[in-house]
Each structure stands twice: as structure tokens, then as C-alpha cells.
mmCIF file of C-alpha atoms in Angstrom:
data_model
loop_
_atom_site.group_PDB
_atom_site.id
_atom_site.type_symbol
_atom_site.label_atom_id
_atom_site.label_comp_id
_atom_site.label_asym_id
_atom_site.label_seq_id
_atom_site.Cartn_x
_atom_site.Cartn_y
_atom_site.Cartn_z
ATOM 1 C CA SER A 12 32.242 -36.887 31.266
ATOM 2 C CA GLN A 13 34.079 -35.240 34.114
ATOM 3 C CA GLN A 14 35.743 -32.057 33.026
ATOM 4 C CA GLY A 15 37.684 -29.306 34.662
ATOM 5 C CA GLU A 16 36.264 -25.842 34.177
ATOM 6 C CA GLU A 17 38.625 -22.883 34.186
ATOM 7 C CA ASP A 18 37.686 -19.457 35.348
ATOM 8 C CA PRO A 19 37.925 -16.825 34.005
ATOM 9 C CA GLN A 20 37.694 -17.686 30.323
ATOM 10 C CA ALA A 21 39.921 -14.729 29.485
ATOM 11 C CA LEU A 22 42.215 -12.532 31.553
ATOM 12 C CA SER A 23 44.146 -9.423 30.547
ATOM 13 C CA ILE A 24 46.790 -7.936 32.835
ATOM 14 C CA GLN A 25 49.760 -5.597 32.717
ATOM 15 C CA GLU A 26 53.272 -6.960 32.717
ATOM 16 C CA GLY A 27 54.548 -7.357 36.257
ATOM 17 C CA GLU A 28 51.135 -8.068 37.742
ATOM 18 C CA ASN A 29 50.095 -11.460 39.110
ATOM 19 C CA ALA A 30 47.681 -13.680 37.211
ATOM 20 C CA THR A 31 45.339 -16.101 38.943
ATOM 21 C CA MET A 32 43.352 -18.779 37.161
ATOM 22 C CA ASN A 33 40.952 -21.202 38.755
ATOM 23 C CA CYS A 34 39.836 -24.699 37.888
ATOM 24 C CA SER A 35 36.893 -26.635 39.265
ATOM 25 C CA TYR A 36 36.160 -30.298 38.708
ATOM 26 C CA LYS A 37 33.389 -32.721 39.507
ATOM 27 C CA THR A 38 34.628 -36.003 40.934
ATOM 28 C CA SER A 39 37.468 -37.311 43.076
ATOM 29 C CA ILE A 40 40.822 -37.103 41.358
ATOM 30 C CA ASN A 41 44.232 -38.726 41.485
ATOM 31 C CA ASN A 42 46.037 -35.611 40.407
ATOM 32 C CA LEU A 43 45.574 -32.313 38.649
ATOM 33 C CA GLN A 44 47.913 -30.880 36.065
ATOM 34 C CA TRP A 45 48.276 -27.468 34.447
ATOM 35 C CA TYR A 46 49.358 -27.022 30.848
ATOM 36 C CA ARG A 47 50.194 -23.979 28.751
ATOM 37 C CA GLN A 48 49.429 -23.624 25.053
ATOM 38 C CA ASN A 49 50.916 -20.863 22.986
ATOM 39 C CA SER A 50 48.878 -19.850 19.964
ATOM 40 C CA GLY A 51 49.011 -22.519 17.253
ATOM 41 C CA ARG A 52 51.267 -24.793 19.262
ATOM 42 C CA GLY A 53 51.017 -27.986 21.283
ATOM 43 C CA LEU A 54 50.538 -28.085 25.032
ATOM 44 C CA VAL A 55 53.428 -27.850 27.449
ATOM 45 C CA HIS A 56 53.223 -29.381 30.908
ATOM 46 C CA LEU A 57 53.712 -26.836 33.699
ATOM 47 C CA ILE A 58 53.057 -28.475 37.022
ATOM 48 C CA LEU A 59 51.310 -31.434 38.621
ATOM 49 C CA ILE A 60 49.734 -31.594 42.059
ATOM 50 C CA ARG A 61 48.600 -34.847 43.609
ATOM 51 C CA SER A 62 45.346 -35.248 45.470
ATOM 52 C CA ASN A 63 47.137 -35.448 48.841
ATOM 53 C CA GLU A 64 49.041 -32.200 48.276
ATOM 54 C CA ARG A 65 47.681 -28.736 49.003
ATOM 55 C CA GLU A 66 50.241 -26.442 47.424
ATOM 56 C CA LYS A 67 53.110 -26.674 45.001
ATOM 57 C CA HIS A 68 55.610 -24.194 43.597
ATOM 58 C CA SER A 69 57.676 -24.144 40.446
ATOM 59 C CA GLY A 70 59.570 -20.955 39.680
ATOM 60 C CA ARG A 71 56.971 -18.172 39.301
ATOM 61 C CA LEU A 72 54.120 -20.686 39.402
ATOM 62 C CA ARG A 73 52.119 -21.557 42.484
ATOM 63 C CA VAL A 74 49.370 -24.145 42.391
ATOM 64 C CA THR A 75 46.912 -24.862 45.164
ATOM 65 C CA LEU A 76 44.454 -27.704 45.444
ATOM 66 C CA ASP A 77 41.370 -27.842 47.645
ATOM 67 C CA THR A 78 39.842 -31.294 47.309
ATOM 68 C CA SER A 79 36.960 -30.407 49.640
ATOM 69 C CA LYS A 80 35.884 -27.704 47.200
ATOM 70 C CA LYS A 81 37.066 -29.656 44.149
ATOM 71 C CA SER A 82 39.040 -26.698 42.927
ATOM 72 C CA SER A 83 42.557 -25.619 42.077
ATOM 73 C CA SER A 84 44.211 -22.322 41.327
ATOM 74 C CA LEU A 85 47.259 -21.404 39.275
ATOM 75 C CA LEU A 86 49.083 -18.217 40.230
ATOM 76 C CA ILE A 87 51.704 -16.722 37.928
ATOM 77 C CA THR A 88 53.673 -14.047 39.729
ATOM 78 C CA ALA A 89 55.408 -11.076 38.116
ATOM 79 C CA SER A 90 53.900 -11.866 34.727
ATOM 80 C CA ARG A 91 55.793 -11.313 31.504
ATOM 81 C CA ALA A 92 54.631 -10.776 27.940
ATOM 82 C CA ALA A 93 55.952 -14.266 27.162
ATOM 83 C CA ASP A 94 53.348 -15.699 29.581
ATOM 84 C CA THR A 95 50.646 -14.781 27.062
ATOM 85 C CA ALA A 96 49.020 -18.124 26.265
ATOM 86 C CA SER A 97 46.042 -20.324 27.055
ATOM 87 C CA TYR A 98 46.225 -22.299 30.284
ATOM 88 C CA PHE A 99 44.420 -25.594 30.799
ATOM 89 C CA CYS A 100 43.848 -27.721 33.844
ATOM 90 C CA ALA A 101 43.607 -31.464 33.367
ATOM 91 C CA THR A 102 42.514 -34.072 35.844
ATOM 92 C CA THR A 103 42.762 -37.798 36.197
ATOM 93 C CA TYR A 104 39.980 -39.233 38.264
ATOM 94 C CA SER A 105 40.127 -41.881 40.935
ATOM 95 C CA GLY A 106 38.868 -45.152 39.619
ATOM 96 C CA ALA A 107 39.445 -48.049 37.293
ATOM 97 C CA GLY A 108 41.039 -47.283 33.973
ATOM 98 C CA SER A 109 42.298 -43.907 35.069
ATOM 99 C CA TYR A 110 44.465 -43.501 32.012
ATOM 100 C CA GLN A 111 42.674 -40.478 30.782
ATOM 101 C CA LEU A 112 43.462 -36.851 31.265
ATOM 102 C CA THR A 113 40.316 -34.739 31.097
ATOM 103 C CA PHE A 114 40.942 -31.156 30.047
ATOM 104 C CA GLY A 115 39.015 -28.009 30.772
ATOM 105 C CA LYS A 116 38.283 -25.352 28.170
ATOM 106 C CA GLY A 117 41.128 -23.118 29.246
ATOM 107 C CA THR A 118 41.833 -19.567 30.350
ATOM 108 C CA LYS A 119 43.268 -17.231 27.731
ATOM 109 C CA LEU A 120 45.824 -14.970 29.395
ATOM 110 C CA SER A 121 47.036 -11.785 27.728
ATOM 111 C CA VAL A 122 49.963 -9.961 29.355
ATOM 112 C CA ILE A 123 50.294 -6.420 28.055
ATOM 113 C CA PRO A 124 53.851 -5.039 27.932
ATOM 114 C CA ASN B 27 65.669 -36.096 20.840
ATOM 115 C CA ALA B 28 62.990 -34.900 18.439
ATOM 116 C CA GLY B 29 60.299 -35.575 21.068
ATOM 117 C CA VAL B 30 56.831 -36.086 19.596
ATOM 118 C CA THR B 31 56.521 -35.406 15.880
ATOM 119 C CA GLN B 32 53.357 -35.184 13.823
ATOM 120 C CA THR B 33 52.803 -35.112 10.070
ATOM 121 C CA PRO B 34 51.322 -33.436 8.187
ATOM 122 C CA LYS B 35 51.040 -29.991 9.821
ATOM 123 C CA PHE B 36 48.060 -29.036 7.664
ATOM 124 C CA GLN B 37 45.611 -31.085 5.632
ATOM 125 C CA VAL B 38 42.452 -30.381 3.650
ATOM 126 C CA LEU B 39 40.161 -33.295 2.835
ATOM 127 C CA LYS B 40 36.912 -33.658 0.994
ATOM 128 C CA THR B 41 34.000 -35.344 2.716
ATOM 129 C CA GLY B 42 34.315 -39.109 2.396
ATOM 130 C CA GLN B 43 38.055 -39.199 1.864
ATOM 131 C CA SER B 44 40.284 -41.186 4.190
ATOM 132 C CA MET B 45 43.693 -40.354 5.516
ATOM 133 C CA THR B 46 46.216 -41.205 8.215
ATOM 134 C CA LEU B 47 47.717 -38.723 10.654
ATOM 135 C CA GLN B 48 51.177 -39.798 11.658
ATOM 136 C CA CYS B 49 52.653 -39.568 15.153
ATOM 137 C CA ALA B 50 56.070 -40.720 16.292
ATOM 138 C CA GLN B 51 58.067 -40.351 19.496
ATOM 139 C CA ASP B 52 61.691 -41.164 20.204
ATOM 140 C CA MET B 53 61.541 -41.161 24.008
ATOM 141 C CA ASN B 54 60.647 -44.849 24.394
ATOM 142 C CA HIS B 55 57.343 -43.892 25.990
ATOM 143 C CA GLU B 56 54.817 -46.659 26.573
ATOM 144 C CA TYR B 57 51.740 -44.464 26.679
ATOM 145 C CA MET B 58 50.540 -42.563 23.600
ATOM 146 C CA SER B 59 47.291 -40.798 22.906
ATOM 147 C CA TRP B 60 45.402 -38.747 20.346
ATOM 148 C CA TYR B 61 43.329 -35.683 21.183
ATOM 149 C CA ARG B 62 41.280 -33.275 19.165
ATOM 150 C CA GLN B 63 40.875 -29.603 20.017
ATOM 151 C CA ASP B 64 37.960 -27.592 18.700
ATOM 152 C CA PRO B 65 37.744 -23.774 18.910
ATOM 153 C CA GLY B 66 37.279 -22.541 22.455
ATOM 154 C CA MET B 67 37.461 -26.068 23.798
ATOM 155 C CA GLY B 68 39.896 -28.100 25.756
ATOM 156 C CA LEU B 69 41.320 -31.311 24.403
ATOM 157 C CA ARG B 70 39.179 -34.406 24.082
ATOM 158 C CA LEU B 71 40.704 -37.864 24.037
ATOM 159 C CA ILE B 72 40.072 -39.913 20.895
ATOM 160 C CA HIS B 73 42.129 -43.084 21.416
ATOM 161 C CA TYR B 74 45.068 -44.093 23.524
ATOM 162 C CA SER B 75 47.598 -46.896 23.778
ATOM 163 C CA VAL B 76 49.406 -48.245 26.831
ATOM 164 C CA GLY B 77 51.958 -50.163 24.783
ATOM 165 C CA ALA B 78 52.632 -51.817 21.460
ATOM 166 C CA GLY B 79 49.668 -53.905 20.402
ATOM 167 C CA ILE B 80 47.305 -52.386 22.987
ATOM 168 C CA THR B 81 44.842 -49.622 22.187
ATOM 169 C CA ASP B 82 41.612 -48.375 23.707
ATOM 170 C CA GLN B 83 38.929 -45.783 23.090
ATOM 171 C CA GLY B 84 38.760 -42.389 24.668
ATOM 172 C CA GLU B 85 35.897 -39.935 24.904
ATOM 173 C CA VAL B 86 35.272 -39.349 21.184
ATOM 174 C CA PRO B 87 36.444 -42.423 19.196
ATOM 175 C CA ASN B 88 33.778 -42.597 16.493
ATOM 176 C CA GLY B 89 35.100 -42.188 12.959
ATOM 177 C CA TYR B 90 38.702 -42.894 13.945
ATOM 178 C CA ASN B 91 40.890 -45.994 14.051
ATOM 179 C CA VAL B 92 44.281 -46.524 15.618
ATOM 180 C CA SER B 93 46.920 -49.220 15.791
ATOM 181 C CA ARG B 94 50.205 -49.525 17.663
ATOM 182 C CA SER B 95 52.576 -51.949 16.000
ATOM 183 C CA THR B 96 55.710 -50.341 17.460
ATOM 184 C CA THR B 97 56.522 -48.351 20.591
ATOM 185 C CA GLU B 98 57.489 -45.345 18.472
ATOM 186 C CA ASP B 99 54.506 -44.928 16.158
ATOM 187 C CA PHE B 100 50.813 -44.333 16.787
ATOM 188 C CA PRO B 101 48.942 -43.413 13.580
ATOM 189 C CA LEU B 102 45.377 -42.125 13.594
ATOM 190 C CA ARG B 103 43.161 -43.084 10.672
ATOM 191 C CA LEU B 104 40.120 -41.182 9.531
ATOM 192 C CA LEU B 105 37.991 -43.733 7.725
ATOM 193 C CA SER B 106 35.550 -41.452 5.901
ATOM 194 C CA ALA B 107 36.152 -37.791 6.692
ATOM 195 C CA ALA B 108 33.209 -35.632 7.735
ATOM 196 C CA PRO B 109 33.044 -31.829 8.270
ATOM 197 C CA SER B 110 32.544 -32.516 11.991
ATOM 198 C CA GLN B 111 36.099 -33.850 12.058
ATOM 199 C CA THR B 112 37.504 -30.434 11.187
ATOM 200 C CA SER B 113 39.773 -29.795 14.149
ATOM 201 C CA VAL B 114 43.329 -29.612 15.387
ATOM 202 C CA TYR B 115 44.703 -33.015 16.315
ATOM 203 C CA PHE B 116 47.381 -33.514 18.944
ATOM 204 C CA CYS B 117 49.378 -36.609 19.684
ATOM 205 C CA ALA B 118 50.937 -37.035 23.124
ATOM 206 C CA SER B 119 53.145 -39.532 24.890
ATOM 207 C CA SER B 120 54.379 -40.307 28.390
ATOM 208 C CA TYR B 121 56.368 -42.996 30.168
ATOM 209 C CA SER B 122 53.355 -44.461 31.782
ATOM 210 C CA ASN B 123 49.812 -43.852 32.822
ATOM 211 C CA PRO B 124 49.240 -40.121 33.290
ATOM 212 C CA GLY B 125 46.825 -41.039 36.031
ATOM 213 C CA VAL B 126 49.695 -41.887 38.341
ATOM 214 C CA GLY B 127 51.234 -38.501 37.940
ATOM 215 C CA LEU B 128 53.356 -38.400 34.850
ATOM 216 C CA SER B 129 53.141 -35.467 32.508
ATOM 217 C CA GLN B 130 52.470 -35.882 28.834
ATOM 218 C CA TYR B 131 54.594 -34.542 26.004
ATOM 219 C CA PHE B 132 52.609 -33.116 23.123
ATOM 220 C CA GLY B 133 53.347 -32.897 19.434
ATOM 221 C CA PRO B 134 52.882 -29.629 17.503
ATOM 222 C CA GLY B 135 49.502 -30.638 16.101
ATOM 223 C CA THR B 136 47.874 -31.294 12.728
ATOM 224 C CA ARG B 137 45.260 -28.801 11.535
ATOM 225 C CA LEU B 138 42.651 -30.689 9.529
ATOM 226 C CA THR B 139 39.875 -29.134 7.465
ATOM 227 C CA VAL B 140 37.158 -31.275 5.919
ATOM 228 C CA THR B 141 35.096 -29.583 3.209
#
């Protein structure tokens, strides 16, 4: 099945630095979403970018989408210790029955105070 | 609003036992789904529902049943638990089809261990 793949699998940075995570996918999509999961908790929706958009901002988050390369990036600026979490991209593909979100395996971000 | 609630939070089953994981939402969402998350993995869709009385299979439906008799509730039944079903289970809901660009709201999860 189509699946987003995040890169890197794990990332450790100092507080105040920027964190960049990448996601690649395999087939044409309707939209791509990023979610955050704190340890032992459910997922929280962060941001959604549609296939006809190239960049989107929400607070300290910046998402880009390059459909020609089938990839997206999530940038968290001025990171905080509270940003420590796993981040997942999820895609919905273009086609019949596109009810399903397909998740990648996630990037585990550690922000060191 | 309580959002999406799941019970129980933790459960241990013996192989062959059956049980039902409960999920409820109070946001009047049409779309509900069940995912499982295994260590180091993303979420995989088990079953989903686009409204009361309508359910369909996701990526990994074997060994699970669902029903949707009301808008609020979407229980997941394990028919005969197997160790391979040891996982964390998440229920999610949204107003409509996430494919058109609506985010999902997730419950806190149920951690299931099958021995």
C-alpha cells in the first residue's frame, strides 16, 4: 500500500534550533497532513497542505510540498522542549474511495533544553 | 466536549479470548475509523465508517469486526485474540472524508497485550 516515509527516523537538536523533517510518498495525492504524537498519547493534527499548494504556515510550523518529487517537509522553527514528540506525515491518494489516510513510520524528535 | 473517548486504556487478553474496544465521540462526526500502531510503525487502518450503518475495511481488517449503529459509537471487536494483535489501538473521527482535507481527531488509545 502507498505509504509516506519520513526522514530522518530520529532527530536530536538543542532548544532554539530549527528542526526539519521530510516525507516522501509514492503516488499522486489529494492532500498531505502532519500529525504530532507525544509519548503514550494519541495523534494531534498539525497542518494540512493540499496537492495544489506549495507552502503553508501555521505559527512556528512551515510545510512545503513538491508534487513533482513526491515529497514534503515540515520545519519547526525556534524549537522548544515541548516539541519533543514523534511526527507523522499522512497522505490521502487521488482515486476512488480515497477515505483512507496512510501514515508513515514517523520521525522521533528530541529537543534538548 | 469530551472529543473522542476510548475504553479501556489497558487490556490484557489470553489467546482465543474475545473483547470489544469502545470508542465514542460527541462532535457529531460522520466519519470514524480504527487504527493500530505497532512499535516503530505508523498507524495502519483497520476499519472505517462513513456514517451510521455503513462500515468498510481498511488495510488490516482480518481478525476484527466493527459496527456503527449510532453516529456517536464505533466499537471494535476482536473475535479470537492472537499475540499478533498486541498493539496500541486508536480511534479517530472527522466531519467527513479525510481525503477532501479534513483533519481527524484521535482518541487517547487502548494498549492491548495478548499472551
